[in-house]
Coordinates of C-alpha atoms in Angstrom, one line a residue:
Chain A
L1 CA -6.5 23.6 -54.2
L2 CA -7.5 26.9 -55.5
Q3 CA -5.2 29.9 -55.0
P4 CA -4.4 33.3 -56.5
A5 CA -1.1 34.6 -57.8
V6 CA -0.4 38.1 -56.6
S7 CA -0.5 39.7 -60.1
V8 CA -1.7 42.7 -62.1
G9 CA -4.8 44.3 -60.7
N10 CA -4.8 41.6 -57.9
V11 CA -7.5 39.9 -60.1
G12 CA -6.6 36.4 -58.8
Q13 CA -7.0 37.5 -55.2
L14 CA -10.3 39.4 -55.9
A15 CA -11.7 36.3 -57.7
T16 CA -10.6 34.1 -54.8
D17 CA -12.4 36.5 -52.4
L18 CA -15.5 36.0 -54.4
V19 CA -15.3 32.2 -54.2
I20 CA -14.7 32.2 -50.5
S21 CA -17.4 34.7 -49.9
T22 CA -20.1 33.1 -52.1
L23 CA -19.5 29.5 -51.0
N24 CA -19.3 30.7 -47.3
M25 CA -16.1 28.8 -46.8
T26 CA -14.8 28.2 -43.3
K27 CA -11.3 29.2 -42.3
V28 CA -9.4 26.1 -41.4
G29 CA -5.9 27.3 -41.0
Y30 CA -3.0 29.8 -41.6
F31 CA -0.2 29.6 -44.1
Y32 CA 2.3 31.1 -41.8
T33 CA 5.3 32.3 -43.8
D34 CA 8.1 34.8 -43.8
C35 CA 7.8 35.3 -47.5
L36 CA 4.8 37.6 -47.5
V37 CA 4.6 41.1 -46.0
P38 CA 2.7 40.9 -42.7
M39 CA -0.8 42.4 -42.3
V40 CA -3.8 41.8 -40.1
G41 CA -7.4 43.0 -40.1
N42 CA -10.8 41.8 -39.0
N43 CA -12.8 39.2 -40.8
P44 CA -13.1 40.4 -44.5
Y45 CA -16.1 38.1 -45.1
A46 CA -18.1 39.3 -42.1
T47 CA -21.8 39.3 -42.7
A48 CA -22.9 40.4 -39.2
E49 CA -21.7 41.9 -36.0
E50 CA -21.0 38.4 -34.5
N51 CA -18.6 37.2 -37.1
S52 CA -16.9 40.4 -37.8
M53 CA -14.4 40.2 -34.9
E54 CA -12.3 37.3 -36.1
L55 CA -8.7 38.3 -36.9
S56 CA -7.4 37.5 -40.4
I57 CA -3.7 37.5 -41.5
N58 CA -1.9 37.6 -44.8
A59 CA -2.3 34.0 -45.9
E60 CA -5.1 31.8 -44.8
V61 CA -6.7 28.5 -45.9
Y62 CA -10.4 28.0 -46.3
S63 CA -12.2 24.8 -47.1
S64 CA -15.5 23.5 -48.4
P65 CA -15.7 19.8 -47.8
S66 CA -18.9 19.4 -49.9
K67 CA -17.1 20.7 -53.0
K68 CA -13.8 19.0 -52.1
L69 CA -12.3 22.4 -52.4
V70 CA -9.5 24.1 -50.4
V71 CA -8.7 27.7 -51.0
L72 CA -5.5 29.5 -50.1
Q73 CA -6.0 33.3 -50.0
I74 CA -3.0 35.5 -50.2
R75 CA -3.4 39.1 -49.1
S76 CA -0.1 40.8 -49.3
P77 CA 2.9 41.1 -51.7
F78 CA 6.0 39.0 -51.6
I79 CA 9.1 40.1 -49.8
K80 CA 12.1 40.6 -52.1
N81 CA 14.0 37.4 -52.9
K82 CA 11.3 35.2 -51.3
Y83 CA 9.5 33.9 -54.4
R84 CA 11.4 30.7 -54.6
P85 CA 11.2 29.8 -50.9
F86 CA 7.5 30.4 -51.1
C87 CA 7.0 28.2 -54.1
Q88 CA 9.0 25.4 -52.4
T89 CA 7.0 25.7 -49.2
L90 CA 3.8 25.6 -51.2
F91 CA 4.8 22.6 -53.2
S92 CA 5.8 20.6 -50.2
W93 CA 2.5 21.4 -48.6
V94 CA 0.6 20.3 -51.8
K95 CA 2.6 17.0 -51.7
S96 CA 2.2 16.4 -48.0
S97 CA -1.6 17.2 -48.0
K98 CA -2.0 14.9 -51.1
C99 CA -3.8 17.5 -53.0
A100 CA -5.0 16.2 -56.3
R101 CA -5.0 19.3 -58.4
V102 CA -4.0 23.0 -58.1
V103 CA -5.8 25.8 -59.8
L104 CA -4.0 29.1 -60.0
L105 CA -5.9 32.3 -60.7
S106 CA -3.8 35.0 -62.2
S107 CA -3.6 37.9 -64.6
S108 CA -1.2 39.4 -67.1
H109 CA -0.6 42.9 -68.4
A110 CA -3.1 43.8 -71.1
Y111 CA -0.7 46.1 -72.8
Q112 CA 1.7 43.3 -73.6
R113 CA -0.8 41.6 -75.9
D114 CA 0.0 41.2 -79.6
D115 CA -2.4 42.0 -82.4
E116 CA -4.1 38.6 -82.4
Q117 CA -4.6 38.6 -78.6
L118 CA -6.3 42.0 -78.7
L119 CA -9.2 40.4 -80.5
G120 CA -11.5 37.9 -78.9
T121 CA -11.6 36.7 -75.3
P122 CA -9.0 38.1 -72.8
L123 CA -9.2 34.8 -70.8
R124 CA -6.5 32.1 -71.1
Y125 CA -5.7 28.8 -69.6
L126 CA -2.6 26.6 -69.1
L127 CA -2.4 23.0 -68.1
T128 CA 0.6 21.0 -66.9
P129 CA 1.2 17.8 -68.9
D130 CA -0.3 15.6 -66.2
L131 CA -3.5 17.6 -66.1
E132 CA -3.6 17.9 -69.9
K133 CA -4.2 14.2 -70.1
A134 CA -7.1 14.4 -67.7
V135 CA -9.0 17.5 -68.7
G136 CA -7.5 18.6 -72.0
G137 CA -10.5 17.4 -73.9
L138 CA -12.9 19.4 -71.6
M139 CA -11.0 22.6 -72.4
Q140 CA -11.6 22.0 -76.1
E141 CA -15.3 21.5 -75.5
L142 CA -15.5 24.7 -73.5
N143 CA -13.8 26.4 -76.4
W144 CA -11.1 27.8 -74.2
K145 CA -7.9 29.5 -75.5
E146 CA -4.6 28.3 -74.4
M147 CA -2.0 30.9 -73.5
E148 CA 0.2 31.5 -76.5
K149 CA 3.9 31.3 -76.3
V150 CA 6.0 34.2 -77.5
A151 CA 9.3 34.2 -79.3
A152 CA 12.3 34.0 -77.0
Y153 CA 14.2 36.5 -79.1
P154 CA 11.6 38.6 -80.9
G155 CA 12.7 40.0 -84.2
I156 CA 15.9 38.0 -84.2
N157 CA 14.7 34.4 -84.1
D158 CA 11.0 33.7 -84.2
T159 CA 11.3 29.9 -84.0
E160 CA 12.1 29.5 -80.4
K161 CA 9.0 30.0 -78.3
V162 CA 8.8 30.5 -74.5
L163 CA 6.0 31.1 -72.0
H164 CA 5.9 34.7 -71.0
I165 CA 3.4 36.0 -68.4
P166 CA 4.2 39.6 -67.8
G167 CA 2.7 41.0 -64.6
G168 CA 1.8 37.5 -63.4
G169 CA 4.0 37.5 -60.3
I170 CA 5.0 33.9 -59.5
T171 CA 2.6 32.4 -62.0
K172 CA 5.3 31.3 -64.5
L173 CA 7.5 30.0 -61.7
L174 CA 4.8 27.9 -60.2
F175 CA 3.7 26.6 -63.6
T176 CA 7.1 25.6 -64.8
E177 CA 7.9 24.0 -61.4
S178 CA 4.7 22.1 -61.5
C179 CA 5.4 20.8 -65.0
S180 CA 8.8 19.4 -63.9
K181 CA 7.4 18.0 -60.6
G182 CA 4.5 16.2 -62.2
I183 CA 1.9 18.2 -60.3
Q184 CA -1.5 18.6 -61.9
M185 CA -1.8 22.4 -62.2
A186 CA -4.1 24.6 -64.2
V187 CA -3.6 28.3 -64.6
L188 CA -6.5 30.5 -65.4
L189 CA -5.6 34.1 -66.3
K190 CA -7.1 37.2 -67.7
F191 CA -5.4 40.1 -69.5
C192 CA -6.1 43.2 -67.7
S193 CA -4.7 46.5 -66.4
E194 CA -4.6 48.2 -63.0
G195 CA -7.7 50.1 -62.1
D196 CA -11.1 49.0 -61.0
N197 CA -10.5 45.3 -61.3
I198 CA -13.8 44.1 -59.9
P199 CA -15.3 43.4 -63.4
D200 CA -12.0 41.5 -64.2
A201 CA -12.5 39.4 -61.0
F202 CA -16.0 38.5 -62.0
A203 CA -14.9 37.6 -65.5
L204 CA -12.2 35.3 -64.1
V205 CA -14.4 33.7 -61.5
N206 CA -17.1 33.0 -64.1
Y207 CA -14.4 31.5 -66.4
L208 CA -13.4 29.2 -63.4
N209 CA -17.0 28.3 -62.9
E210 CA -17.4 27.1 -66.5
W211 CA -15.0 24.4 -65.6
L212 CA -15.5 23.6 -61.9
Q213 CA -19.2 24.4 -61.7
L214 CA -18.9 25.8 -58.2
I215 CA -22.2 27.6 -58.4
K216 CA -25.1 27.1 -60.6
S217 CA -25.0 29.8 -63.2
K218 CA -27.1 31.2 -65.9
V219 CA -25.0 32.5 -68.7
N220 CA -22.7 35.3 -67.5
T221 CA -24.7 36.6 -64.6
S222 CA -22.3 38.3 -62.2
S223 CA -25.0 38.8 -59.6
Q224 CA -24.6 35.1 -58.5
W225 CA -21.4 35.9 -56.7
K226 CA -21.5 37.5 -53.2
I227 CA -19.2 40.5 -52.8
P228 CA -17.4 40.4 -49.5
S229 CA -18.0 43.3 -47.0
S230 CA -14.3 44.2 -47.1
W231 CA -14.6 45.4 -50.7
R232 CA -16.3 48.6 -49.5
L233 CA -14.3 51.8 -49.9
L234 CA -11.8 50.3 -52.4
F235 CA -11.4 53.8 -53.8
G236 CA -11.0 55.9 -50.7
N237 CA -13.2 57.6 -48.1
G238 CA -16.1 59.9 -48.5
L239 CA -15.4 63.4 -49.5
P240 CA -15.1 66.3 -47.1
P241 CA -18.3 68.4 -47.3
A242 CA -16.1 71.5 -47.2
L243 CA -14.8 70.6 -50.7
F244 CA -18.1 71.8 -52.2
Chain M
R1 CA 19.9 42.1 -43.4
E2 CA 20.6 40.7 -40.1
I3 CA 19.2 42.0 -36.9
D4 CA 20.8 41.2 -33.5
V5 CA 19.0 40.9 -30.3
L6 CA 21.3 41.1 -27.3
W7 CA 20.0 40.1 -23.9
T8 CA 21.5 41.0 -20.6
L9 CA 19.4 38.8 -18.4
K10 CA 21.9 37.6 -15.8
S11 CA 23.7 40.3 -13.8
G12 CA 25.2 42.3 -16.6
A13 CA 26.6 39.5 -18.7
S14 CA 25.5 39.8 -22.3
T15 CA 24.3 36.7 -24.0
E16 CA 23.3 36.0 -27.6
S17 CA 19.7 35.3 -27.9
S18 CA 20.3 31.7 -29.1
A19 CA 22.3 30.8 -26.0
A20 CA 19.7 31.9 -23.5
E21 CA 17.2 29.5 -22.1
P22 CA 13.6 30.5 -22.7
F23 CA 12.5 32.7 -19.9
V24 CA 9.1 32.8 -18.4
C25 CA 7.0 35.8 -19.5
S26 CA 3.5 36.5 -18.4
K27 CA 3.1 40.0 -19.9
F28 CA 4.8 41.4 -22.9
I29 CA 4.0 45.0 -23.8
V30 CA 5.4 46.3 -27.1
A31 CA 5.3 50.0 -28.1
I32 CA 6.1 50.6 -31.7
G33 CA 6.8 54.1 -32.9
H34 CA 7.9 57.2 -31.2
N35 CA 4.6 58.2 -29.7
A36 CA 3.7 54.8 -28.3
A37 CA 7.2 54.5 -26.9
A38 CA 6.9 58.0 -25.3
F39 CA 3.6 56.9 -23.8
L40 CA 5.3 54.1 -22.0
S41 CA 8.2 56.3 -20.9
S42 CA 5.8 58.9 -19.5
F43 CA 3.3 56.6 -17.7
I44 CA 4.9 53.3 -17.0
L45 CA 8.7 53.2 -17.2
D46 CA 11.1 54.6 -14.7
S47 CA 14.7 53.8 -13.7
V48 CA 13.7 52.5 -10.2
C49 CA 11.2 49.8 -11.0
W50 CA 12.5 48.7 -14.4
E51 CA 15.8 47.5 -15.7
V52 CA 17.1 47.3 -19.3
V53 CA 17.5 43.6 -20.2
G54 CA 17.9 43.7 -24.0
V55 CA 18.6 45.7 -27.0
V56 CA 18.0 45.2 -30.8
K57 CA 20.7 46.4 -33.2
L58 CA 19.6 46.9 -36.7
W59 CA 19.9 49.2 -39.7
N60 CA 17.9 49.7 -42.9
E61 CA 17.2 52.5 -45.4
W62 CA 15.1 54.3 -42.8
C63 CA 17.1 54.2 -39.6
R64 CA 19.9 52.8 -37.6
T65 CA 19.5 52.0 -34.0
S66 CA 21.6 54.0 -31.5
N67 CA 24.2 52.2 -29.5
T68 CA 23.4 53.5 -26.0
T69 CA 20.7 52.7 -23.6
K70 CA 20.3 56.3 -22.6
V71 CA 18.1 57.4 -25.4
L72 CA 16.2 60.5 -26.3
P73 CA 12.5 60.1 -27.2
T74 CA 13.3 61.2 -30.7
D75 CA 16.0 58.6 -31.3
S76 CA 15.7 55.3 -33.1
F77 CA 16.1 52.5 -30.7
C78 CA 14.6 49.2 -29.6
L79 CA 15.0 48.4 -26.0
F80 CA 13.6 45.7 -23.7
Y81 CA 12.9 46.4 -20.0
R82 CA 11.9 44.0 -17.2
L83 CA 10.0 44.8 -14.1
I84 CA 12.3 44.2 -11.1
S85 CA 9.5 43.2 -8.7
D86 CA 8.1 40.8 -11.2
P87 CA 10.6 39.5 -13.8
T88 CA 7.9 37.9 -15.9
V89 CA 6.8 41.3 -17.1
L90 CA 8.6 42.4 -20.2
L91 CA 8.3 45.7 -22.0
C92 CA 9.7 46.8 -25.3
Q93 CA 10.0 50.2 -26.8
C94 CA 10.7 50.0 -30.5
S95 CA 10.9 53.4 -32.1
C96 CA 13.1 52.3 -35.1
Y97 CA 11.5 51.2 -38.3
V98 CA 11.8 47.5 -38.8
A99 CA 11.8 46.8 -42.5
E100 CA 9.7 44.1 -44.1
D101 CA 12.5 41.6 -44.6
Q102 CA 13.5 42.1 -40.9
Q103 CA 10.1 41.8 -39.3
F104 CA 10.1 38.0 -39.3
Q105 CA 13.6 37.9 -37.8
W106 CA 12.6 40.2 -35.1
L107 CA 9.7 38.0 -34.2
E108 CA 11.7 34.8 -34.2
K109 CA 14.6 36.3 -32.2
V110 CA 12.4 38.0 -29.6
F111 CA 9.6 35.4 -29.1
G112 CA 12.1 32.6 -29.5
C113 CA 13.5 33.5 -26.1
M114 CA 10.2 33.4 -24.3
Q115 CA 8.1 30.6 -23.0
K116 CA 4.7 31.0 -24.6
E117 CA 2.4 29.4 -22.1
G118 CA 0.6 31.9 -20.0
L119 CA 1.9 34.8 -22.1
Q120 CA -0.3 37.8 -22.9
V121 CA 0.8 40.4 -25.4
T122 CA -0.2 44.1 -25.7
I123 CA 0.9 46.1 -28.7
L124 CA 0.7 49.9 -29.0
S125 CA 1.3 51.6 -32.2
T126 CA 0.4 54.7 -34.3
C127 CA -0.6 55.3 -37.8
P128 CA -1.6 58.3 -39.9
V129 CA -5.3 59.0 -39.8
A130 CA -5.3 59.5 -43.6
D131 CA -4.9 55.7 -43.8
Y132 CA -8.2 55.2 -42.1
K133 CA -10.9 54.1 -44.4
T134 CA -14.4 55.2 -43.6
Q135 CA -17.6 56.3 -45.2
E136 CA -17.1 59.9 -44.1
S137 CA -14.1 62.0 -44.9
T138 CA -11.2 61.7 -42.4
L139 CA -11.2 65.5 -42.0
T140 CA -14.3 65.4 -39.9
L141 CA -13.0 62.6 -37.6
P142 CA -12.0 63.7 -34.1
S143 CA -8.4 62.5 -34.2
P144 CA -6.4 61.1 -32.6
F145 CA -8.5 58.1 -31.8
L146 CA -7.8 54.5 -30.8
K147 CA -8.9 51.3 -32.5
A148 CA -8.1 47.8 -31.4
L149 CA -7.6 44.4 -32.9
K150 CA -7.4 41.2 -30.9
T151 CA -6.5 37.6 -31.4
K152 CA -8.9 34.8 -30.9
E153 CA -7.5 33.8 -27.5
F154 CA -7.8 37.3 -26.1
K155 CA -10.8 37.2 -23.9
E156 CA -10.6 40.4 -21.9
Q157 CA -12.2 43.7 -22.3
V158 CA -10.9 46.0 -24.9
C159 CA -10.6 49.7 -24.1
C160 CA -11.8 51.1 -27.4
P161 CA -13.8 50.0 -30.5
L162 CA -12.5 47.3 -32.7
L163 CA -11.0 48.2 -36.1
E164 CA -13.6 47.8 -38.7
Q165 CA -13.2 46.4 -42.2
P166 CA -11.9 47.3 -44.7
N167 CA -9.1 48.7 -42.5
I168 CA -5.9 46.7 -42.1
V169 CA -2.7 47.0 -40.1
R170 CA 0.8 46.6 -41.5
D171 CA 4.4 46.3 -40.5
L172 CA 5.8 45.2 -37.2
P173 CA 2.5 45.6 -35.3
A174 CA 0.8 43.3 -37.9
A175 CA 3.7 40.9 -37.7
V176 CA 3.5 40.6 -33.9
L177 CA -0.3 40.2 -34.0
S178 CA -0.2 37.6 -36.8
Y179 CA 2.4 35.6 -34.8
C180 CA 0.1 35.7 -31.8
Q181 CA -2.9 34.7 -33.8
V182 CA -1.2 31.7 -35.4
W183 CA 0.4 30.5 -32.2
Q184 CA -2.7 31.1 -30.2
I185 CA -1.3 33.7 -27.8
P186 CA -3.8 36.1 -26.4
A187 CA -2.9 39.5 -27.7
V188 CA -4.4 42.9 -28.3
L189 CA -3.2 45.7 -30.6
Y190 CA -4.1 49.3 -29.9
Q191 CA -3.6 51.5 -32.9
C192 CA -3.8 55.2 -32.5
Y193 CA -4.8 57.1 -35.7
T194 CA -3.3 60.5 -35.5
D195 CA -2.7 63.4 -37.8
V196 CA 0.7 64.3 -36.4
I197 CA 3.7 62.4 -37.6
K198 CA 6.3 63.6 -35.0
L199 CA 6.4 63.2 -31.3
D200 CA 3.2 64.8 -30.0
T201 CA 1.7 65.0 -26.5
V202 CA -1.9 64.9 -27.8
T203 CA -1.2 61.6 -29.5
I204 CA 0.5 60.2 -26.5
E205 CA -2.4 61.1 -24.3
A206 CA -4.7 59.3 -26.7
F207 CA -3.4 56.1 -25.3
K208 CA -4.5 57.0 -21.7
P209 CA -7.6 54.8 -21.7
L210 CA -5.2 51.9 -21.7
L211 CA -4.0 52.8 -18.2
S212 CA -7.2 51.5 -16.8
S213 CA -6.9 48.1 -18.6
K214 CA -6.1 45.0 -16.6
I215 CA -2.7 44.7 -18.1
L216 CA -1.4 48.1 -17.4
K217 CA -3.3 49.1 -14.3
S218 CA -0.8 47.7 -11.9
L219 CA 2.1 49.2 -13.7
V220 CA 1.1 52.9 -13.9
K221 CA 3.4 55.2 -12.0
D222 CA 2.7 58.4 -10.2
V223 CA 0.6 60.8 -12.2
S224 CA 2.7 63.9 -11.3
E225 CA 5.8 62.2 -12.7
S226 CA 4.0 61.6 -15.9
T227 CA 3.0 65.2 -16.4
K228 CA 6.7 66.2 -15.8
I229 CA 7.9 63.8 -18.4
L230 CA 5.4 64.9 -20.9
K231 CA 6.4 68.5 -20.4
K232 CA 10.0 67.6 -20.9
L233 CA 9.1 65.8 -24.2
L234 CA 7.4 69.0 -25.4
T235 CA 10.6 71.1 -24.8
T236 CA 12.9 68.6 -26.4
N237 CA 10.7 68.7 -29.5
E238 CA 10.6 72.5 -29.5
T239 CA 14.4 73.0 -29.6
H240 CA 14.4 71.0 -32.8
N241 CA 11.6 73.1 -34.2
N242 CA 13.3 76.4 -33.6
I243 CA 16.1 75.7 -36.0
Y244 CA 15.1 78.5 -38.4
I245 CA 14.8 81.2 -35.8

């Protein structure tokens, strides 16, 4: 199961859009919940007049049987106080659908990085103990960097370290719950800031591809991914001619 | 924050929504926002053919619903009406803002009382034209204009063009349409993009194409009545606007 966390720059969601759009995944269901702000719109992955009229809601499930991949796309923010109920609903679904692994795409505030994190790759991963056993070695081979822990009480006591994902939304909650529930979960995240997050989305989805090999890629070519039609006009309408 | 839906379905006796048996509903027309509600008041509702059968009580940072059923078009209220000649036709005017944490409750409490087989839902709502995303600038668009969104099960003709990507709809209209899409109820949402925030006759008249639709055709009242009511709306508005004279 691949899903985004609603986080800084919406990078996880944008990356998920790229996966759904490129692999031409079919919508198989809705994740109907009272935890997300409602929204509707017409098919965001429309490629032609015929398929543009299907209604989409705030949380939908897509699948690609050939790749044994199920994707949950989340399109709106959480309603206050609904983080935990959402996580619980999600986990009970993961359990009942006998999902083998969960991959969470997320992001974290770039300005919270320490000196060391400012250098090198802005991409990080996290694995729950159960998944570590299975793919930990692969991560080493890919030369991936694990998300560093930070001091619980910086300046006062540097020995106690905790996981801190500022701007990650429910990422930390989902990860810690997965660890304790024995769910195999991987978190892939990128440090970024709000703004034009399309390049961040490409970076994250290419990172994901290094592991899952969803599409055949030459080294770092972002043109392999298909941009959904709904990404038009992300930064507003055309300008009024009278302005000039 | 709780919202209460009080139904008065049987001869004046008020019942809590949970106690009532699900009633049969064939058409449910919901108008969200002042202008949409005023459209229904002017062209469909009257005190002879329709009776009040329910009211929603809620409050949030934006509004508190009024306690009476005799409401002004500029008030915040949420009332349910039923057609006396055909009790399966239900109409709702919701001109109060339903906050995001209340929207799900509204859905459950309202739809929870209805039998969903054979139900068809029509939603009317308005939204600022500045929210409309398009290649050209919104200044050159002839507003107000209508756009529609429909669920998979809705097979009838739509009275205006469909809302193109990347536009989306939010709040209660989105919540109702999402509910209908998930539970496979045929439903259509007519969103009027307008540049006037307050009650405005031009915006109200923008909904007129809907009067020829299959759902509303049989419910339209006398045209002369409508013009009278629209005029009255204009004057109620003006008294508020003359406050500085």
